[in-house]
């Protein structure tokens, strides 16, 4: 299901400061009888459900890098960490559809504002563009401070807005699981 409570917490925090959200799995891959860490881990029988492979193939983080990765591991790691910290990242539920691709940016005051960047011109008109590789069968939703500003059928959304706020895109596919449906891309 769409993690409404988690999104509400994230939206409340972003009203005070930038907050990057990352997707994660609490993967233990064990369900059993008398599984007890006090008396001994896996003291009795257990099933490896879901498998670690299945858990880690459920979703992925996509990071927008300023340049392709090279052969310098330290420089590459620093670039990835910088992108994560600045919010140049999105999550995709690969179990819903794969591969996922998202382009999300804005223009304002004659400059391009990349995903994760802060733009401090509250009176300026900002033109948002979001584009995904899914061609049909869903919607792109643009949110400001958690509230829906605009929805548009796939694959592209264009919208102009003014005022300070935190903007994010959620992409929903028509056959997404959950009630309410889980977003494919955030």
Coordinates of N, CA and C in Angstrom, one line a residue:
X1 N 0.8 -1.2 0.0 CA 0.0 0.0 0.0 C 0.9 1.3 0.0
X2 N 0.3 2.3 -0.5 CA 1.0 3.6 -0.4 C 1.3 3.9 1.0
X3 N 2.6 4.2 1.4 CA 2.9 4.5 2.8 C 2.5 5.9 3.2
X4 N 1.2 6.1 3.4 CA 0.7 7.5 3.7 C 1.3 8.1 4.9
X5 N 1.4 7.3 6.0 CA 1.9 7.9 7.3 C 3.4 8.3 7.1
X6 N 4.2 7.5 6.4 CA 5.6 7.8 6.2 C 5.7 9.1 5.3
X7 N 4.9 9.2 4.2 CA 4.9 10.4 3.4 C 4.5 11.6 4.2
X8 N 3.5 11.5 5.1 CA 3.0 12.6 5.9 C 4.2 13.1 6.8
X9 N 4.9 12.2 7.4 CA 6.1 12.6 8.3 C 7.1 13.3 7.5
X10 N 7.4 12.7 6.3 CA 8.4 13.3 5.4 C 8.0 14.8 5.0
X11 N 6.7 14.9 4.6 CA 6.2 16.2 4.2 C 6.3 17.2 5.4
X12 N 6.0 16.8 6.6 CA 6.0 17.7 7.7 C 7.5 18.1 8.0
X13 N 8.4 17.2 7.9 CA 9.8 17.6 8.1 C 10.3 18.5 7.0
X14 N 9.9 18.3 5.8 CA 10.5 19.2 4.7 C 9.9 20.6 4.8
X15 N 8.9 20.8 5.6 CA 8.5 22.2 5.8 C 9.5 23.0 6.6
X16 N 10.3 22.3 7.4 CA 11.3 22.9 8.2 C 12.7 22.9 7.6
X17 N 13.1 21.9 6.9 CA 14.4 21.7 6.3 C 14.4 20.7 5.2
X18 N 15.4 20.7 4.4 CA 15.5 19.7 3.3 C 15.7 18.3 4.0
X19 N 15.0 17.3 3.5 CA 15.1 15.9 4.0 C 15.1 15.0 2.8
X20 N 16.1 14.2 2.7 CA 16.2 13.2 1.6 C 15.6 11.9 2.1
X21 N 14.8 11.3 1.4 CA 14.1 10.0 1.7 C 14.7 8.9 0.9
X22 N 15.1 7.8 1.5 CA 15.6 6.7 0.8 C 14.7 5.5 1.1
X23 N 14.5 4.6 0.2 CA 13.7 3.4 0.3 C 14.6 2.3 1.0
X24 N 14.0 1.4 1.8 CA 14.7 0.4 2.4 C 13.9 -0.8 2.7
X25 N 14.5 -1.9 3.0 CA 13.8 -3.2 3.3 C 14.3 -3.7 4.6
X26 N 13.4 -4.2 5.4 CA 13.8 -4.9 6.7 C 13.8 -6.4 6.4
X27 N 14.8 -6.8 5.7 CA 14.9 -8.2 5.2 C 15.6 -9.1 6.2
X28 N 14.9 -10.0 6.8 CA 15.4 -11.0 7.6 C 15.4 -12.4 7.0
X29 N 14.5 -12.6 6.1 CA 14.4 -13.9 5.4 C 14.3 -15.0 6.3
X30 N 13.5 -14.9 7.3 CA 13.3 -16.0 8.2 C 11.9 -15.9 8.8
X31 N 11.2 -17.0 8.7 CA 9.9 -17.1 9.4 C 9.9 -18.5 10.0
X32 N 9.8 -18.6 11.3 CA 9.9 -19.9 11.9 C 9.2 -20.1 13.2
X33 N 9.3 -21.2 13.8 CA 8.7 -21.6 15.0 C 9.8 -21.5 16.1
X34 N 9.5 -20.7 17.1 CA 10.5 -20.5 18.3 C 11.8 -19.9 17.8
X35 N 11.7 -19.0 16.8 CA 12.8 -18.1 16.4 C 13.0 -17.2 17.5
X36 N 14.1 -17.2 18.2 CA 14.3 -16.5 19.5 C 15.8 -16.1 19.6
X37 N 16.0 -14.8 19.6 CA 17.4 -14.3 19.7 C 17.9 -14.5 21.2
X38 N 17.0 -14.5 22.2 CA 17.5 -14.6 23.5 C 18.1 -16.0 23.8
X39 N 17.4 -17.1 23.4 CA 17.8 -18.4 23.6 C 18.6 -19.0 22.5
X40 N 18.9 -18.2 21.5 CA 19.7 -18.7 20.4 C 19.1 -18.5 19.1
X41 N 19.7 -17.8 18.2 CA 19.2 -17.4 16.9 C 18.9 -18.7 16.1
X42 N 17.8 -18.8 15.6 CA 17.3 -19.9 14.8 C 17.5 -21.2 15.5
X43 N 16.9 -21.2 16.7 CA 17.0 -22.4 17.6 C 16.2 -23.6 17.1
X44 N 15.2 -23.3 16.3 CA 14.3 -24.3 15.8 C 14.2 -24.2 14.2
X45 N 13.2 -24.8 13.6 CA 13.1 -24.8 12.2 C 12.6 -23.4 11.7
X46 N 13.0 -23.0 10.5 CA 12.5 -21.8 9.9 C 12.5 -21.9 8.4
X47 N 11.7 -21.0 7.8 CA 11.6 -20.9 6.4 C 12.3 -19.6 5.9
X48 N 13.0 -19.7 4.8 CA 13.7 -18.5 4.3 C 12.7 -17.8 3.3
X49 N 11.7 -17.1 4.0 CA 10.7 -16.4 3.2 C 10.6 -15.0 3.7
X50 N 10.7 -14.0 2.9 CA 11.1 -14.1 1.5 C 12.6 -14.2 1.4
X51 N 13.1 -14.7 0.3 CA 14.5 -14.9 0.2 C 15.2 -13.5 0.1
X52 N 16.5 -13.4 0.5 CA 17.2 -12.2 0.4 C 17.2 -11.7 -1.1
X53 N 17.3 -12.6 -2.0 CA 17.3 -12.2 -3.4 C 16.0 -11.5 -3.8
X54 N 14.9 -12.1 -3.4 CA 13.6 -11.5 -3.7 C 13.4 -10.2 -3.0
X55 N 13.9 -10.1 -1.7 CA 13.8 -8.8 -1.0 C 14.5 -7.7 -1.7
X56 N 15.8 -8.0 -2.1 CA 16.6 -6.9 -2.7 C 16.3 -6.6 -4.1
X57 N 15.5 -7.5 -4.8 CA 15.1 -7.2 -6.2 C 13.8 -6.5 -6.2
X58 N 13.2 -6.2 -5.1 CA 11.9 -5.6 -5.0 C 11.9 -4.1 -5.4
X59 N 13.0 -3.4 -5.1 CA 13.1 -2.0 -5.4 C 14.5 -1.6 -5.6
X60 N 14.7 -0.4 -6.1 CA 16.1 0.1 -6.3 C 16.1 1.6 -6.1
X61 N 17.2 2.1 -5.8 CA 17.5 3.6 -5.7 C 18.2 3.9 -7.0
X62 N 17.8 5.0 -7.6 CA 18.4 5.6 -8.8 C 19.0 6.9 -8.4
X63 N 20.3 7.1 -8.7 CA 21.0 8.3 -8.3 C 21.4 9.0 -9.6
X64 N 21.1 10.3 -9.7 CA 21.5 11.1 -10.8 C 22.9 11.7 -10.5
X65 N 23.9 11.2 -11.3 CA 25.3 11.7 -11.1 C 25.6 12.8 -12.0
X66 N 26.6 13.6 -11.6 CA 27.0 14.7 -12.5 C 27.9 14.3 -13.6
X67 N 28.5 13.1 -13.4 CA 29.4 12.5 -14.5 C 29.3 11.0 -14.4
X68 N 29.7 10.3 -15.4 CA 29.7 8.8 -15.3 C 30.7 8.3 -14.3
X69 N 30.5 7.2 -13.7 CA 31.5 6.6 -12.8 C 32.7 6.2 -13.6
X70 N 33.8 6.3 -12.9 CA 35.1 6.1 -13.6 C 35.8 4.9 -12.9
X71 N 37.1 5.1 -12.8 CA 38.0 4.0 -12.3 C 38.6 4.4 -10.9
X72 N 38.2 5.6 -10.4 CA 38.7 6.0 -9.1 C 37.6 5.8 -8.1
X73 N 37.7 4.7 -7.3 CA 36.7 4.3 -6.4 C 36.3 5.4 -5.4
X74 N 37.3 6.0 -4.8 CA 37.1 7.1 -3.8 C 36.3 8.3 -4.4
X75 N 36.7 8.7 -5.6 CA 36.0 9.8 -6.3 C 34.6 9.4 -6.6
X76 N 34.4 8.2 -7.1 CA 33.1 7.7 -7.5 C 32.2 7.6 -6.2
X77 N 32.7 7.1 -5.1 CA 32.0 7.0 -3.9 C 31.6 8.4 -3.4
X78 N 32.5 9.3 -3.5 CA 32.2 10.7 -3.0 C 31.1 11.3 -3.9
X79 N 31.1 11.0 -5.2 CA 30.1 11.6 -6.1 C 28.7 11.0 -5.8
X80 N 28.7 9.7 -5.5 CA 27.4 9.0 -5.2 C 26.9 9.5 -3.8
X81 N 27.7 9.7 -2.8 CA 27.3 10.2 -1.5 C 26.8 11.6 -1.7
X82 N 27.5 12.4 -2.4 CA 27.0 13.8 -2.7 C 25.6 13.8 -3.3
X83 N 25.4 13.0 -4.3 CA 24.1 12.9 -5.0 C 23.0 12.5 -4.0
X84 N 23.3 11.5 -3.2 CA 22.3 11.0 -2.2 C 22.0 12.2 -1.2
X85 N 23.0 12.8 -0.6 CA 22.8 13.9 0.4 C 22.1 15.0 -0.2
X86 N 22.3 15.3 -1.5 CA 21.6 16.5 -2.1 C 20.2 16.2 -2.6
X87 N 19.8 14.9 -2.6 CA 18.4 14.6 -3.0 C 18.3 14.3 -4.5
X88 N 19.4 14.1 -5.1 CA 19.4 13.8 -6.6 C 19.2 12.2 -6.7
X89 N 18.1 11.8 -6.2 CA 17.8 10.4 -6.1 C 16.3 10.1 -6.2
X90 N 15.9 9.0 -6.7 CA 14.5 8.5 -6.7 C 14.5 7.0 -6.4
X91 N 13.4 6.6 -5.9 CA 13.2 5.2 -5.7 C 12.2 4.6 -6.7
X92 N 12.4 3.3 -7.0 CA 11.5 2.7 -8.0 C 11.2 1.3 -7.5
X93 N 10.0 0.9 -7.6 CA 9.6 -0.5 -7.1 C 9.7 -1.4 -8.4
X94 N 10.8 -2.1 -8.5 CA 11.1 -2.9 -9.6 C 10.2 -4.1 -9.7
X95 N 9.6 -4.5 -8.5 CA 8.6 -5.6 -8.5 C 7.4 -5.2 -9.3
X96 N 7.1 -3.9 -9.4 CA 5.9 -3.5 -10.1 C 6.2 -3.4 -11.6
X97 N 7.3 -2.8 -12.0 CA 7.8 -2.8 -13.4 C 9.3 -2.4 -13.4
X98 N 10.0 -2.8 -14.4 CA 11.4 -2.5 -14.5 C 11.8 -2.6 -16.0
X99 N 12.7 -1.8 -16.4 CA 13.4 -0.8 -15.6 C 12.6 0.5 -15.5
X100 N 12.9 1.3 -14.4 CA 12.3 2.6 -14.2 C 13.2 3.7 -14.5
X101 N 12.7 4.7 -15.2 CA 13.5 5.9 -15.5 C 12.7 7.1 -15.2
X102 N 13.3 8.1 -14.6 CA 12.6 9.4 -14.4 C 13.5 10.5 -14.6
X103 N 13.0 11.5 -15.3 CA 13.6 12.8 -15.5 C 12.7 13.8 -14.8
X104 N 13.3 14.6 -13.8 CA 12.5 15.6 -13.1 C 13.3 16.8 -12.9
X105 N 12.9 17.9 -13.4 CA 13.6 19.2 -13.2 C 12.6 20.3 -13.3
X106 N 13.2 21.5 -13.1 CA 12.4 22.7 -13.2 C 13.2 23.8 -13.8
X107 N 12.6 24.9 -14.3 CA 13.3 26.1 -14.8 C 12.6 27.2 -14.1
X108 N 13.5 28.2 -13.7 CA 13.0 29.4 -13.1 C 14.0 30.5 -13.1
X109 N 13.6 31.7 -13.4 CA 14.6 32.8 -13.4 C 15.7 32.5 -14.4
X110 N 15.4 31.8 -15.5 CA 16.4 31.6 -16.5 C 17.4 30.5 -16.2
X111 N 17.2 29.7 -15.2 CA 18.1 28.6 -14.9 C 17.4 27.3 -14.7
X112 N 18.1 26.2 -14.9 CA 17.6 24.9 -14.7 C 17.8 24.5 -13.2
X113 N 16.8 23.9 -12.6 CA 16.9 23.5 -11.2 C 16.8 22.0 -11.3
X114 N 17.9 21.3 -10.9 CA 17.9 19.8 -11.0 C 17.2 19.3 -9.7
X115 N 16.9 18.0 -9.8 CA 16.3 17.3 -8.7 C 17.2 17.4 -7.5
X116 N 16.6 17.8 -6.3 CA 17.4 17.9 -5.1 C 17.9 19.3 -4.8
X117 N 17.9 20.2 -5.8 CA 18.5 21.5 -5.6 C 17.4 22.4 -4.9
X118 N 18.0 23.4 -4.2 CA 17.1 24.4 -3.5 C 17.1 25.6 -4.4
X119 N 15.9 26.2 -4.6 CA 15.7 27.4 -5.4 C 15.0 28.4 -4.5
X120 N 15.6 29.5 -4.2 CA 15.1 30.5 -3.2 C 14.6 31.8 -3.9
X121 N 13.7 31.7 -4.8 CA 13.1 32.8 -5.4 C 11.6 32.6 -5.3
X122 N 11.0 33.0 -4.1 CA 9.6 32.6 -3.8 C 8.6 33.3 -4.8
X123 N 8.9 34.4 -5.4 CA 8.0 35.1 -6.3 C 8.1 34.6 -7.7
X124 N 9.1 33.8 -8.0 CA 9.4 33.4 -9.4 C 8.4 32.3 -9.8
X125 N 8.1 32.2 -11.1 CA 7.3 31.1 -11.6 C 8.3 30.0 -12.0
X126 N 8.0 28.8 -11.6 CA 8.8 27.7 -11.8 C 8.0 26.7 -12.7
X127 N 8.7 26.3 -13.8 CA 8.1 25.4 -14.8 C 8.7 24.0 -14.5
X128 N 7.9 23.1 -14.1 CA 8.3 21.7 -13.8 C 8.1 20.8 -15.0
X129 N 9.0 19.9 -15.2 CA 8.8 18.8 -16.2 C 9.2 17.5 -15.5
X130 N 8.3 16.5 -15.7 CA 8.6 15.2 -15.2 C 8.3 14.2 -16.4
X131 N 9.2 13.3 -16.6 CA 9.1 12.4 -17.8 C 9.6 11.0 -17.3
X132 N 8.8 10.0 -17.7 CA 9.2 8.6 -17.3 C 9.2 7.7 -18.6
X133 N 9.8 6.6 -18.5 CA 9.8 5.7 -19.6 C 8.6 4.8 -19.8
X134 N 7.6 4.8 -18.8 CA 6.4 4.2 -19.0 C 5.5 5.0 -19.9
X135 N 5.0 4.4 -21.0 CA 4.3 5.2 -22.0 C 2.8 5.4 -21.7
X136 N 2.1 4.4 -21.2 CA 0.7 4.5 -20.9 C 0.3 3.8 -19.7
X137 N -0.9 3.9 -19.3 CA -1.5 3.1 -18.2 C -1.1 3.6 -16.8
X138 N -1.1 4.9 -16.6 CA -0.8 5.4 -15.3 C -0.8 6.9 -15.3
X139 N -0.3 7.5 -14.2 CA -0.3 8.9 -14.0 C 1.0 9.4 -13.4
X140 N 1.4 10.6 -13.7 CA 2.5 11.3 -12.9 C 1.8 12.3 -12.1
X141 N 2.1 12.3 -10.8 CA 1.6 13.2 -9.8 C 2.6 14.2 -9.3
X142 N 2.4 15.5 -9.4 CA 3.3 16.5 -8.8 C 2.7 17.0 -7.5
X143 N 3.5 16.9 -6.5 CA 3.0 17.3 -5.1 C 3.9 18.5 -4.6
X144 N 3.3 19.4 -3.9 CA 3.9 20.5 -3.2 C 3.6 20.4 -1.8
X145 N 4.6 20.2 -0.9 CA 4.4 20.0 0.5 C 3.4 18.9 0.8
X146 N 3.4 17.9 0.0 CA 2.6 16.7 0.2 C 1.2 16.8 -0.5
X147 N 0.8 18.0 -0.9 CA -0.5 18.2 -1.6 C -0.4 18.0 -3.1
X148 N -1.4 17.4 -3.7 CA -1.4 17.2 -5.1 C -1.6 18.6 -5.8
X149 N -0.6 18.9 -6.7 CA -0.8 20.1 -7.5 C -1.4 19.8 -8.9
X150 N -0.9 18.6 -9.4 CA -1.3 18.3 -10.8 C -1.1 16.8 -11.0
X151 N -2.0 16.2 -11.8 CA -1.8 14.8 -12.3 C -1.9 14.8 -13.8
X152 N -1.1 14.0 -14.4 CA -1.2 13.9 -15.9 C -0.9 12.5 -16.3
X153 N -1.6 12.0 -17.4 CA -1.3 10.7 -17.9 C 0.1 10.6 -18.3
X154 N 0.7 9.4 -18.2 CA 2.0 9.1 -18.6 C 2.2 9.4 -20.1
X155 N 3.4 9.7 -20.6 CA 4.6 9.7 -19.9 C 5.2 11.0 -19.4
X156 N 4.5 12.1 -19.6 CA 5.1 13.5 -19.3 C 4.1 14.3 -18.5
X157 N 4.6 15.1 -17.6 CA 3.9 16.1 -16.9 C 4.6 17.5 -17.0
X158 N 3.9 18.5 -17.3 CA 4.4 19.9 -17.3 C 3.5 20.7 -16.5
X159 N 4.1 21.6 -15.6 CA 3.3 22.4 -14.7 C 4.1 23.6 -14.3
X160 N 3.4 24.7 -14.2 CA 4.0 26.0 -13.7 C 3.4 26.3 -12.3
X161 N 4.3 26.7 -11.4 CA 3.9 27.0 -10.0 C 4.7 28.2 -9.5
X162 N 4.2 28.8 -8.4 CA 4.9 29.8 -7.7 C 4.9 29.5 -6.2
X163 N 5.9 30.1 -5.6 CA 5.9 30.0 -4.1 C 6.9 29.0 -3.6
X164 N 7.3 29.2 -2.4 CA 8.2 28.3 -1.8 C 7.5 27.0 -1.4
X165 N 8.3 25.9 -1.4 CA 7.7 24.6 -1.0 C 8.6 23.5 -1.4
X166 N 8.3 22.3 -1.0 CA 9.0 21.1 -1.4 C 8.1 20.4 -2.4
X167 N 8.7 20.1 -3.6 CA 8.0 19.5 -4.7 C 8.6 18.1 -4.9
X168 N 7.7 17.1 -5.2 CA 8.1 15.8 -5.5 C 7.2 15.2 -6.5
X169 N 7.7 14.2 -7.2 CA 6.9 13.5 -8.2 C 6.7 12.1 -7.7
X170 N 5.5 11.6 -8.0 CA 5.1 10.2 -7.8 C 4.5 9.7 -9.1
X171 N 5.0 8.5 -9.5 CA 4.5 7.9 -10.7 C 3.7 6.6 -10.3
X172 N 2.5 6.5 -10.8 CA 1.6 5.4 -10.5 C 1.3 4.6 -11.8
X173 N 1.4 3.3 -11.8 CA 1.0 2.5 -13.0 C -0.4 2.0 -12.7
X174 N -1.2 1.8 -13.8 CA -2.6 1.4 -13.6 C -2.8 0.1 -12.9
X175 N -1.8 -0.8 -13.0 CA -2.0 -2.1 -12.4 C -1.2 -2.3 -11.1
X176 N -0.8 -1.2 -10.4 CA 0.0 -1.2 -9.2 C -0.8 -1.9 -8.1
X177 N -0.1 -2.6 -7.3 CA -0.7 -3.3 -6.1 C -1.0 -2.3 -5.0
X178 N -1.9 -2.7 -4.1 CA -2.1 -1.9 -2.9 C -3.4 -1.2 -2.9
X179 N -3.9 -0.8 -1.7 CA -5.1 0.0 -1.6 C -4.8 1.0 -0.4
X180 N -4.4 2.2 -0.7 CA -4.2 2.8 -2.0 C -3.0 2.3 -2.7
X181 N -2.9 2.4 -4.0 CA -1.8 1.8 -4.8 C -0.5 2.4 -4.4
X182 N 0.5 1.5 -4.4 CA 1.9 1.9 -4.1 C 2.4 2.7 -5.3
X183 N 3.1 3.8 -5.1 CA 3.7 4.5 -6.3 C 4.9 3.7 -6.8
X184 N 5.0 3.6 -8.1 CA 6.1 2.9 -8.8 C 7.4 3.7 -8.6
X185 N 7.3 5.0 -8.8 CA 8.5 5.9 -8.6 C 8.2 7.0 -7.7
X186 N 9.1 7.4 -6.8 CA 9.0 8.5 -5.9 C 10.3 9.3 -6.0

